Coordinates of C-alpha atoms and ligand atoms in Angstrom, one line a residue:
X1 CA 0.0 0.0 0.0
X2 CA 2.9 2.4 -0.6
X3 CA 2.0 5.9 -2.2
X4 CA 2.3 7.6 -5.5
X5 CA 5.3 9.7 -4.1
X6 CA 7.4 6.5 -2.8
X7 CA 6.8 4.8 -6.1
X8 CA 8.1 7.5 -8.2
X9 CA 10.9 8.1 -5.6
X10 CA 14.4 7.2 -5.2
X11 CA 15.1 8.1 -1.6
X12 CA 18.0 9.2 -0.4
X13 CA 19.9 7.9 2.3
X14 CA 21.6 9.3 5.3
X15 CA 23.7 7.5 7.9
X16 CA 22.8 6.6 11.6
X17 CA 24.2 8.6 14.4
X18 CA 27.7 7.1 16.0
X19 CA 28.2 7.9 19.3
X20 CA 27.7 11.6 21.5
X21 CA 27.3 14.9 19.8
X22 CA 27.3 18.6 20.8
X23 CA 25.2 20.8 18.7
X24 CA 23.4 24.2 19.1
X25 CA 20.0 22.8 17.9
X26 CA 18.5 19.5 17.8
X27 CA 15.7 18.2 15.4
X28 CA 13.9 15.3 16.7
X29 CA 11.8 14.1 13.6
X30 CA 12.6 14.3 9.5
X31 CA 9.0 14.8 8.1
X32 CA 8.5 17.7 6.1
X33 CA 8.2 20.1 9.4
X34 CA 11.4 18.7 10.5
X35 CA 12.9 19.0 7.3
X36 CA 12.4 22.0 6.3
X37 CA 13.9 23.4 10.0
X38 CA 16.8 21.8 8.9
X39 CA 17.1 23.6 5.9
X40 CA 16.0 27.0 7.4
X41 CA 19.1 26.8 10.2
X42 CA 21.2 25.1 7.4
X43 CA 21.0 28.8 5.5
X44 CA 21.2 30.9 8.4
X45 CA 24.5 28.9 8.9
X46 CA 23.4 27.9 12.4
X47 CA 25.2 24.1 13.4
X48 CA 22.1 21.3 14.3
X49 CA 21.7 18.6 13.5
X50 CA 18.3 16.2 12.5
X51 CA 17.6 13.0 13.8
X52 CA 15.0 10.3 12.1
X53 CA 14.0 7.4 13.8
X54 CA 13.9 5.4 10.7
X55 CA 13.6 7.0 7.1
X56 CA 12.9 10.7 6.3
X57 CA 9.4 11.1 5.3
X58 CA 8.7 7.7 6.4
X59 CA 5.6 8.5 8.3
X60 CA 3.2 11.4 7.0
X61 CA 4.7 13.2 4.6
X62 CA 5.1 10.0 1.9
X63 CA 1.7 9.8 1.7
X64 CA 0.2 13.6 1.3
X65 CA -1.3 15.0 -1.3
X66 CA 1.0 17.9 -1.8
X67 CA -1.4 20.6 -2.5
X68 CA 0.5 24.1 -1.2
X69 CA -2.1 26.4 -0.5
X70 CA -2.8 29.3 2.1
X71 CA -7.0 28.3 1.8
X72 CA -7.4 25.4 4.1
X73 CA -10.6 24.8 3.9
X74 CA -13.2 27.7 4.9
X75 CA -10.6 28.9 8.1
X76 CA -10.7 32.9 7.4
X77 CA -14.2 33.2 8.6
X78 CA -13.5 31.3 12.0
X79 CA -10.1 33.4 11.9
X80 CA -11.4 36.4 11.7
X81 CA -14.5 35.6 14.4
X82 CA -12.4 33.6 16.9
X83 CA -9.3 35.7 17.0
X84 CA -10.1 38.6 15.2
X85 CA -8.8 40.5 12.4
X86 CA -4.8 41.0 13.5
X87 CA -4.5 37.1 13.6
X88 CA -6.4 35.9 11.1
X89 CA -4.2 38.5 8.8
X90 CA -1.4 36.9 10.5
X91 CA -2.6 33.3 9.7
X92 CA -2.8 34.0 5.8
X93 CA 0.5 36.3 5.8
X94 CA 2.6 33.4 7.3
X95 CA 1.1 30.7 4.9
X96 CA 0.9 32.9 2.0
X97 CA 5.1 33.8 2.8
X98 CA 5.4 29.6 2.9
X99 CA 3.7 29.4 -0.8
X100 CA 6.1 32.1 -1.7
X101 CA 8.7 30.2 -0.3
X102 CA 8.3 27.2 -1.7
X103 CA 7.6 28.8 -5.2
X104 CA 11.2 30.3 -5.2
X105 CA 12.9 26.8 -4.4
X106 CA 11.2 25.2 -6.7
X107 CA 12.1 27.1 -9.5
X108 CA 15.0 25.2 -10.6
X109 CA 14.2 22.0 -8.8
X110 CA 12.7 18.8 -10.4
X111 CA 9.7 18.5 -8.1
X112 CA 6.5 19.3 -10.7
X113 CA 6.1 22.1 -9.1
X114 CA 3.1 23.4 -10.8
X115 CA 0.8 26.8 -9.9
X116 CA -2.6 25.7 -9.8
X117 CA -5.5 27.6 -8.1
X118 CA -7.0 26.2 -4.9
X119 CA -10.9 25.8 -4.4
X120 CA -12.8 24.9 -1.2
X121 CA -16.6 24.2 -2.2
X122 CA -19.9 22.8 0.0
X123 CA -22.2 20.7 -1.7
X124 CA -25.2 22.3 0.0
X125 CA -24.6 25.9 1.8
X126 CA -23.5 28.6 -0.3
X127 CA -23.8 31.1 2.1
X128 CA -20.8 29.5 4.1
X129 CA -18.7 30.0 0.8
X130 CA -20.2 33.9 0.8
X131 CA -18.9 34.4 4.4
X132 CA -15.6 33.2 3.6
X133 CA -15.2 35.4 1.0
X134 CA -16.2 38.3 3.2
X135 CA -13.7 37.3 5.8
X136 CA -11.8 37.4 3.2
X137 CA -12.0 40.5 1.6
X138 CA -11.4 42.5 5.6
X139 CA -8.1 40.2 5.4
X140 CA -7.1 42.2 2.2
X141 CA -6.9 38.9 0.1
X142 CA -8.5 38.5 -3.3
X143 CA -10.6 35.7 -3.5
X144 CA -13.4 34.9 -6.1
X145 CA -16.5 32.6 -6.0
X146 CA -18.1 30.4 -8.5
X147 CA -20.7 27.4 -8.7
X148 CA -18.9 26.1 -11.5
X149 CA -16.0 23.5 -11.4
X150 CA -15.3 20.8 -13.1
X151 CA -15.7 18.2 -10.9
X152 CA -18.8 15.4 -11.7
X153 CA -21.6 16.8 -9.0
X154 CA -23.3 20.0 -8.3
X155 CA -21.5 22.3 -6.1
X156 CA -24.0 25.0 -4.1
X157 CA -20.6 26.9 -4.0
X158 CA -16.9 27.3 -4.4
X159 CA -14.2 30.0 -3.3
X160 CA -10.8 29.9 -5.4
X161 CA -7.8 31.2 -4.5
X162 CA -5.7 32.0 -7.8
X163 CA -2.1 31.2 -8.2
X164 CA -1.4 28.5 -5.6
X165 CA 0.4 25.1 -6.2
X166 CA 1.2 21.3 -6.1
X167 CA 4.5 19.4 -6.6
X168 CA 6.1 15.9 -5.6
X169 CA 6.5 15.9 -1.7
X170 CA 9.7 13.3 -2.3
X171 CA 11.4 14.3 -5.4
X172 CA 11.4 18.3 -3.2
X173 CA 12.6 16.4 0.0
X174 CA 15.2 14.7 -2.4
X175 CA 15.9 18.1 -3.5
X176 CA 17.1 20.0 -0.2
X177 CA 18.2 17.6 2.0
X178 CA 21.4 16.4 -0.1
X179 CA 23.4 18.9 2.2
X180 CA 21.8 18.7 5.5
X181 CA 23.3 17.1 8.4
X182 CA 21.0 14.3 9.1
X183 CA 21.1 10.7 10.9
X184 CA 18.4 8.5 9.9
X185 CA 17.7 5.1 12.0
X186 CA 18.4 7.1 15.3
X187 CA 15.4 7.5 17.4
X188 CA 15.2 9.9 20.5
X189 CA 14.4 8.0 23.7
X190 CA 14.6 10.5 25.8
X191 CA 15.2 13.8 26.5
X192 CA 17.3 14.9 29.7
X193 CA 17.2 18.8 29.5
X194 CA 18.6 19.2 26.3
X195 CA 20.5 16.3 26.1
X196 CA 18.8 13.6 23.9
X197 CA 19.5 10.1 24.1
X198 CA 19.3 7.9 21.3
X199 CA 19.8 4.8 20.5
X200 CA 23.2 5.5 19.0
X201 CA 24.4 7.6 21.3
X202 CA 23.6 11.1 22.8
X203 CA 22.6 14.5 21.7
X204 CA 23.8 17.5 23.4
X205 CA 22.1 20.3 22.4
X206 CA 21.2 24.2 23.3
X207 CA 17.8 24.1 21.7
X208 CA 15.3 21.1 21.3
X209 CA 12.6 21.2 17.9
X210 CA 10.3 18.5 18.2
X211 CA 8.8 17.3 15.1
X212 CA 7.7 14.1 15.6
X213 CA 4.3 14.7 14.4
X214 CA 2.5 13.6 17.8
X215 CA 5.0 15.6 20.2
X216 CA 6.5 12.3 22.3
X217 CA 6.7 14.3 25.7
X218 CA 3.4 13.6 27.2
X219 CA 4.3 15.2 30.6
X220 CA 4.5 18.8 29.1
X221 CA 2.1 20.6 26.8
X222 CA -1.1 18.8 27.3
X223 CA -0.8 17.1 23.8
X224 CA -2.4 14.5 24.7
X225 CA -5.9 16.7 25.1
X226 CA -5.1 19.6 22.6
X227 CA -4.6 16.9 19.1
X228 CA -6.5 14.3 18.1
X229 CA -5.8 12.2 14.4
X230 CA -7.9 11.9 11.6
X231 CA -7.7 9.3 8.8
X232 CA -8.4 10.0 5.0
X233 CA -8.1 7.7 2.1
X234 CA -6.6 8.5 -1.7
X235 CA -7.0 6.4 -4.5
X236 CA -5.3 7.2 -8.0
X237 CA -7.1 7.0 -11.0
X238 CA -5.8 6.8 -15.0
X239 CA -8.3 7.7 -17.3
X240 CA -10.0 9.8 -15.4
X241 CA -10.4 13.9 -16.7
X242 CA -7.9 16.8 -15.3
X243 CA -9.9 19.0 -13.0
X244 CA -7.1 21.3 -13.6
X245 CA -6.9 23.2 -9.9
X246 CA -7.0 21.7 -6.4
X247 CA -10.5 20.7 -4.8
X248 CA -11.3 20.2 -1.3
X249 CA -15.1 19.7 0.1
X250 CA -15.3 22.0 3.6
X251 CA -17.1 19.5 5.4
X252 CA -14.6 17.1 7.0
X253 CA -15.8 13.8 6.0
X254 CA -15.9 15.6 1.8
X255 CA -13.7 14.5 -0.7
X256 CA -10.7 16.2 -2.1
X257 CA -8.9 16.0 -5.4
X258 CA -5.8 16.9 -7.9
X259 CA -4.2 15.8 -10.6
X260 CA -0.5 14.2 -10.7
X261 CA 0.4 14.2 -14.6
X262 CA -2.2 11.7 -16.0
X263 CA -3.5 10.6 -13.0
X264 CA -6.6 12.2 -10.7
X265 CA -6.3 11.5 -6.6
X266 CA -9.3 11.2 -5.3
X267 CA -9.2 11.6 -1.6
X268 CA -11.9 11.4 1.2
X269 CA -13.5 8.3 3.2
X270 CA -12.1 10.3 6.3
X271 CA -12.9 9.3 10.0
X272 CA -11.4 10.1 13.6
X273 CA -8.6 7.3 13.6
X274 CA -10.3 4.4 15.4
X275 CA -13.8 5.0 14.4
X276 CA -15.5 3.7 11.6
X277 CA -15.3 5.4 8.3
X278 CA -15.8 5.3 4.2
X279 CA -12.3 4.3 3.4
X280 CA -11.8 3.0 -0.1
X281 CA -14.8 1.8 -0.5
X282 CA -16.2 4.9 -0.9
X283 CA -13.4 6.2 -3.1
X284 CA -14.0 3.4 -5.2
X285 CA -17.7 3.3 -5.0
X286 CA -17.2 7.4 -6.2
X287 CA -15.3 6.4 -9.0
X288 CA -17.5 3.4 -10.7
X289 CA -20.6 6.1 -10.7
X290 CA -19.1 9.0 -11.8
X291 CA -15.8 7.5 -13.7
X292 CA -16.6 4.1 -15.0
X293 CA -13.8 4.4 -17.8
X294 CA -10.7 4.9 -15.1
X295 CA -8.6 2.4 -13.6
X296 CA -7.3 2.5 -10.2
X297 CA -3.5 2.3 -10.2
X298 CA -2.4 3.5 -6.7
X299 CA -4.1 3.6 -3.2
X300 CA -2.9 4.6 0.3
X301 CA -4.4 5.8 3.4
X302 CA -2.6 7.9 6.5
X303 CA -3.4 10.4 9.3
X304 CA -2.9 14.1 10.5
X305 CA -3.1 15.8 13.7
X306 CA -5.4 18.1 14.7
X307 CA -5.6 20.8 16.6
X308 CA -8.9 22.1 19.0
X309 CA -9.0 24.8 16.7
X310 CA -7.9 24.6 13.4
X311 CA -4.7 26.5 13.9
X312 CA -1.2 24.1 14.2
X313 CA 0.8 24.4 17.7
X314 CA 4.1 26.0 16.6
X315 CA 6.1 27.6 18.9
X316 CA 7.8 26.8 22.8
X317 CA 7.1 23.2 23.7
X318 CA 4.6 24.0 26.8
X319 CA 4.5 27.4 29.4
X320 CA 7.2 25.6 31.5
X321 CA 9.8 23.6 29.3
X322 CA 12.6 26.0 28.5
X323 CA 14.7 25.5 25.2
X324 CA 12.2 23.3 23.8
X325 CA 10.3 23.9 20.7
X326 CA 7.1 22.1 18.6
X327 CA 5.8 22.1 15.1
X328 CA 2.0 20.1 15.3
X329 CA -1.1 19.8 14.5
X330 CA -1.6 20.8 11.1
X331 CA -4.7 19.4 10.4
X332 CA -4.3 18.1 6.9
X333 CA -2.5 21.1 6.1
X334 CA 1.1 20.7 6.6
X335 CA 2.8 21.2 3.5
X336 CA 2.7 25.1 4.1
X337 CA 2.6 24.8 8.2
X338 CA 5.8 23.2 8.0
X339 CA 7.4 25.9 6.0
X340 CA 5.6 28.3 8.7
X341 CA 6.8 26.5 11.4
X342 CA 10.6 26.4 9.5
X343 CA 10.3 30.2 9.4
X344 CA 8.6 30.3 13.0
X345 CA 11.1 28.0 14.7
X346 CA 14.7 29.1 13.3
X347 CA 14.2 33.0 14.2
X348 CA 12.8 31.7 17.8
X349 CA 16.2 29.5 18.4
X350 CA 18.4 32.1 17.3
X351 CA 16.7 34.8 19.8
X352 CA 15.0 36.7 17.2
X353 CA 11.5 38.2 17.1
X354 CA 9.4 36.4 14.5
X355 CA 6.6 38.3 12.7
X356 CA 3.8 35.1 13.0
X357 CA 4.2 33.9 16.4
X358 CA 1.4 35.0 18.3
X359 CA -1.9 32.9 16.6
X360 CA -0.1 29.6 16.4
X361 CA 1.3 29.5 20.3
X362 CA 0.6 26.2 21.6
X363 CA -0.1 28.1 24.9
X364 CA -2.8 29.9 23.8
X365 CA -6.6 28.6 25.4
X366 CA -7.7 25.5 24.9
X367 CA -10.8 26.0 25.8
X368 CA -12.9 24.9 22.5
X369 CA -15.8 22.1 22.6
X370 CA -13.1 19.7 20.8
X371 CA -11.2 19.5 24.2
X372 CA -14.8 18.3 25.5
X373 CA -14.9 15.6 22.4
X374 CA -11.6 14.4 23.5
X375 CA -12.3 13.9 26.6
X376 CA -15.2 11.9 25.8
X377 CA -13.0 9.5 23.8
X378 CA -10.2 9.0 26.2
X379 CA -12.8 8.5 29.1
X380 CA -14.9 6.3 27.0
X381 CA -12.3 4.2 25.3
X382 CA -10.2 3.7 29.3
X383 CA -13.4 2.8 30.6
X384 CA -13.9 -0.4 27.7
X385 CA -12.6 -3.4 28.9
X386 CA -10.8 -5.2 26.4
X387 CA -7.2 -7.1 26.3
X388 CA -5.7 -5.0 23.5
X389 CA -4.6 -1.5 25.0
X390 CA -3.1 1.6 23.8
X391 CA 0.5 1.4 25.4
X392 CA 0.8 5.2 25.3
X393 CA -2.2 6.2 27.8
X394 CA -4.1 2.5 28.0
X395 CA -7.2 3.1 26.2
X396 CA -8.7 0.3 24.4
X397 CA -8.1 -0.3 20.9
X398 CA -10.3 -0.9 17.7
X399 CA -9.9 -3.3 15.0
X400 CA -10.0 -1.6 11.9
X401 CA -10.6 -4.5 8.9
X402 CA -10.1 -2.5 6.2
X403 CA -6.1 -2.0 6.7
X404 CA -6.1 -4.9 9.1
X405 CA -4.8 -3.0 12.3
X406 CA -5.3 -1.7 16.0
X407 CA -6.2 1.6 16.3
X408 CA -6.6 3.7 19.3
X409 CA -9.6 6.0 19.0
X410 CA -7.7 8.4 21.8
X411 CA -4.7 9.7 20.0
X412 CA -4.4 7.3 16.6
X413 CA -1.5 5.4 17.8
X414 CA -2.0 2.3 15.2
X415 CA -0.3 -1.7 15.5
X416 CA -0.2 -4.1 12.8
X417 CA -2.2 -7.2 13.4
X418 CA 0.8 -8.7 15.1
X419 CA 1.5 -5.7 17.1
X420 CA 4.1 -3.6 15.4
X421 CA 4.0 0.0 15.9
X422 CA 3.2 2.0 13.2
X423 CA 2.0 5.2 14.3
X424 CA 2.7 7.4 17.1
X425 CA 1.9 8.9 19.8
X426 CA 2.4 5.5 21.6
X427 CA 6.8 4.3 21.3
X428 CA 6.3 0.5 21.8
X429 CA 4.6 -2.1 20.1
X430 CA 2.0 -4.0 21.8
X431 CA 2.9 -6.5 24.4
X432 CA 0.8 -9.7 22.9
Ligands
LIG501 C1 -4.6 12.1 3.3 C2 -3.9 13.4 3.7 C3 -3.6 14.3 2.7 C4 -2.9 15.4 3.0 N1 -2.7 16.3 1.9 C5 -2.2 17.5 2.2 C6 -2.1 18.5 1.2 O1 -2.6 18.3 0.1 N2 -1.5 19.7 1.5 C7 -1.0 19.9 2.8 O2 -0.6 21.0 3.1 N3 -1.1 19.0 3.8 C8 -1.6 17.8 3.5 N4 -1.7 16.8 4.5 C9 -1.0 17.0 5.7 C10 0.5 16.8 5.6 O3 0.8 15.7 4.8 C11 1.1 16.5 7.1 O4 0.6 17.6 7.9 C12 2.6 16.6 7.1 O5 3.1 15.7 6.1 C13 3.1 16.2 8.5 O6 4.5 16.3 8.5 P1 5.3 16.1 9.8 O7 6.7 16.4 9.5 O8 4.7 16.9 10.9 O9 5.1 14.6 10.2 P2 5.8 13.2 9.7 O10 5.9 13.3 8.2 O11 5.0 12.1 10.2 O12 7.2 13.2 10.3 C14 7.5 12.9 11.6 C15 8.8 12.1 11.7 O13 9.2 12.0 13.1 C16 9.8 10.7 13.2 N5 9.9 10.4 14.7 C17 8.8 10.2 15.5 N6 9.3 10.0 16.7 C18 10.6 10.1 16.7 C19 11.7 10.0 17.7 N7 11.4 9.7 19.0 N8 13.0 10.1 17.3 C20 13.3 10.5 16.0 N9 12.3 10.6 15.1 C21 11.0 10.4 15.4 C22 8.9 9.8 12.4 O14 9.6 8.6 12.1 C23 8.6 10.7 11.2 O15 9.4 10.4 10.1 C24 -2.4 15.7 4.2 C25 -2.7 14.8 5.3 C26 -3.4 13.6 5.0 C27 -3.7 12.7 6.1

């Protein structure tokens, strides 16, 4: 079940870590967030070093869908009403400067890079789509609506934002790591102030960026209340038509889709990891009605972290951890985050004032009815009695029989059938 990305890929490889180090900063994590710090201190000339407990872009970020946009989803309108204008402006500034970003590095890069313009629609509520625009418009941004795409159903509505982009995750990574200073196969255990211990040796380090997509510190932060993981589903499909753009359905159980040279990725079947879902049946279910012609050649599914409220947690690790940093919960939206939290991060470790800080602090409240969700899960799932537990926080796992693995409902940490770990938060497999 490997992704489009890691079949078109030839990965690079980096060696494991051999014996102590002293560095300034320390990367715990090489997914695109960690990544892309690396590369941001790698310019500013600043030593640190990365650390990957098994391959870059082994867990998320091989199977994204790459679309680089500043719209995720309709977000401006609950911006603008939840933390007012200054924020919201800072929100789309920050993510607007990571398209800009990525658009200059991938000017002589062979990563398809291509500028394509971004649409959110709803199949049913236009007048969500009109108040997005309006938020919108106070922001300053230029957006436009339509009720035309060409997609095969009626949309009620769609906003676009012009001049956005998609490329190949893996063929960029391949592209801006070849100088970094990374050990792959070198997982952090633990942290002793800012001394990391692996398991090839340890980490000295001034400053700690965690980017492990669930932060692995469960003592400071709260994580384990503030991010919960959702699950989504892509198929590929030859023969299908080029919807020329990106498409995403606001609702969070819509579909989603792009083009990759001939092929269309259809995405959707989502569900809170754990629960029950559409998966690939509903992909595929999709594309017999509407493309009966096309011929699935790739399908994968995977996970993203979300936050109570829409906005990632970059920033200092928790109120009362010094030296220690975060990049999380992107919500299905961490191709630009991660370049935001690149941009966030490196000025923070080097001492200097950063111009998006404030609306993605992890400190900020967390007061937001998905804390109350959350905590309905976690009391729910500790409370079922069943054999096969969660080793992270002991909840009780599901079975989920269309990837045939054990899911925790909690947090998303997910086992093979045997028990093999294969998503975090938890660190162990299971004990059968
Ligand atoms: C179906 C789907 C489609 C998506 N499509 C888009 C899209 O079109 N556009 C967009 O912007 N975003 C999209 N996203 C979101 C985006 O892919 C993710 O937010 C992003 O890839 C997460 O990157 P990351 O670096 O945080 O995590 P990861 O890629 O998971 O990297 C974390 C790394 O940390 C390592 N690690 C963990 N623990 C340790 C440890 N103790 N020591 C050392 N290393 C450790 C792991 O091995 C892993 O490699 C999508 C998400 C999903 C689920």
């Amino acid at each position: 079940m490997e992704s489009l990305w890691e079949q078109t890929w030839e990965q690079p490889s980096f060696p494991a870590l051999d014996g102590d180090r002293n560095t300034d900063v320390l990367i715990v994590g090489g997914g695109m967030a960690g990544i892309l710090c690396a590369y941001q201190l790698h310019g500013a000339g600043v030593p640190y070093v990365l650390v990957e407990a098994e391959t870059i872009c082994n867990g998320i970020t091989k199977n994204t869908t790459a679309k680089i946009t500043s719209q995720h989803g309709l977000i401006y309108d609950k911006l603008v009403s939840k933390f007012g204008i200054q924020r919201a402006k800072q929100y789309l500034a920050a993510n607007e400067a990571a398209l800009e970003t990525y658009r200059q590095l991938c000017r002589n890069m062979d990563c398809d890079f291509e500028e394509k313009a971004a649409y959110t629609y709803s199949l049913d509520d236009a007048g969500k789509v009109d108040r997005e625009l309006n938020a919108l418009d106070k922001l300053g941004f230029s957006a436009e609506c339509t009720d035309q795409t060409p997609l095969p159903f009626h949309v009620a509505g769609a906003i676009r934002f012009p001049h956005q982009a998609q490329f190949h995750p893996l063929k960029f990574v391949s592209g801006i790591t070849k100088n970094l200073h990374i050990y792959e196969h070198t997982r952090v255990q633990e942290l002793i102030g800012t001394t990391a211990v692996t398991d090839h040796g340890r980490i000295r380090a001034k400053k700690i960026i965690v980017t492990t997509h669930f932060p692995f510190l469960n003592k400071h932060g709260s994580y384990f209340l503030k991010l919960y993981q959702h699950r989504s589903y892509v198929i590929a499909l030859e023969g299908a038509p080029n919807v020329d753009g990106m498409y995403v359905d606001q609702a969070q159980t819509g579909m989603s889709f792009r083009n990759y040279k001939n092929l269309l990725l259809a995405g959707g079947g989502d569900h809170r990891t754990g629960k029950k879902g559409g998966g690939w049946r509903e992909l595929r279910d999709f594309a017999r009605r509407h493309y009966p012609q096309a011929k699935e050649v790739y399908h994968w599914a995977t996970q993203d972290c979300m936050s109570l409220d829409g906005v990632p947690y970059i920033g200092p690790y928790s109120a009362s951890t010094k030296d220690l940093y975060v990049a999380t919960g992107f919500n299905k939206w961490g191709m630009t985050t991660s370049m935001v939290s690149a941009m966030i991060l490196s000025d923070l470790v080097q001492g200097k004032k950063t111009p998006y800080e404030e609306v993605f602090s992890p400190s900020r409240s967390i007061l937001h009815p998905q804390l109350a969700v959350n905590g309905f899960e976690a009391v729910t799932s500790l409370l079922t009695p069943t054999t096969k537990r969660c080793p992270h926080l002991g909840c009780a796992l599901k079975w989920n029989p269309a990837e045939h693995t054990w899911d925790c409902p909690c947090h998303g940490s997910r086992f093979t059938q045997d028990g093999k770990l294969i998503d975090n938060p938890a660190t162990d497999d299971l004990n059968n």
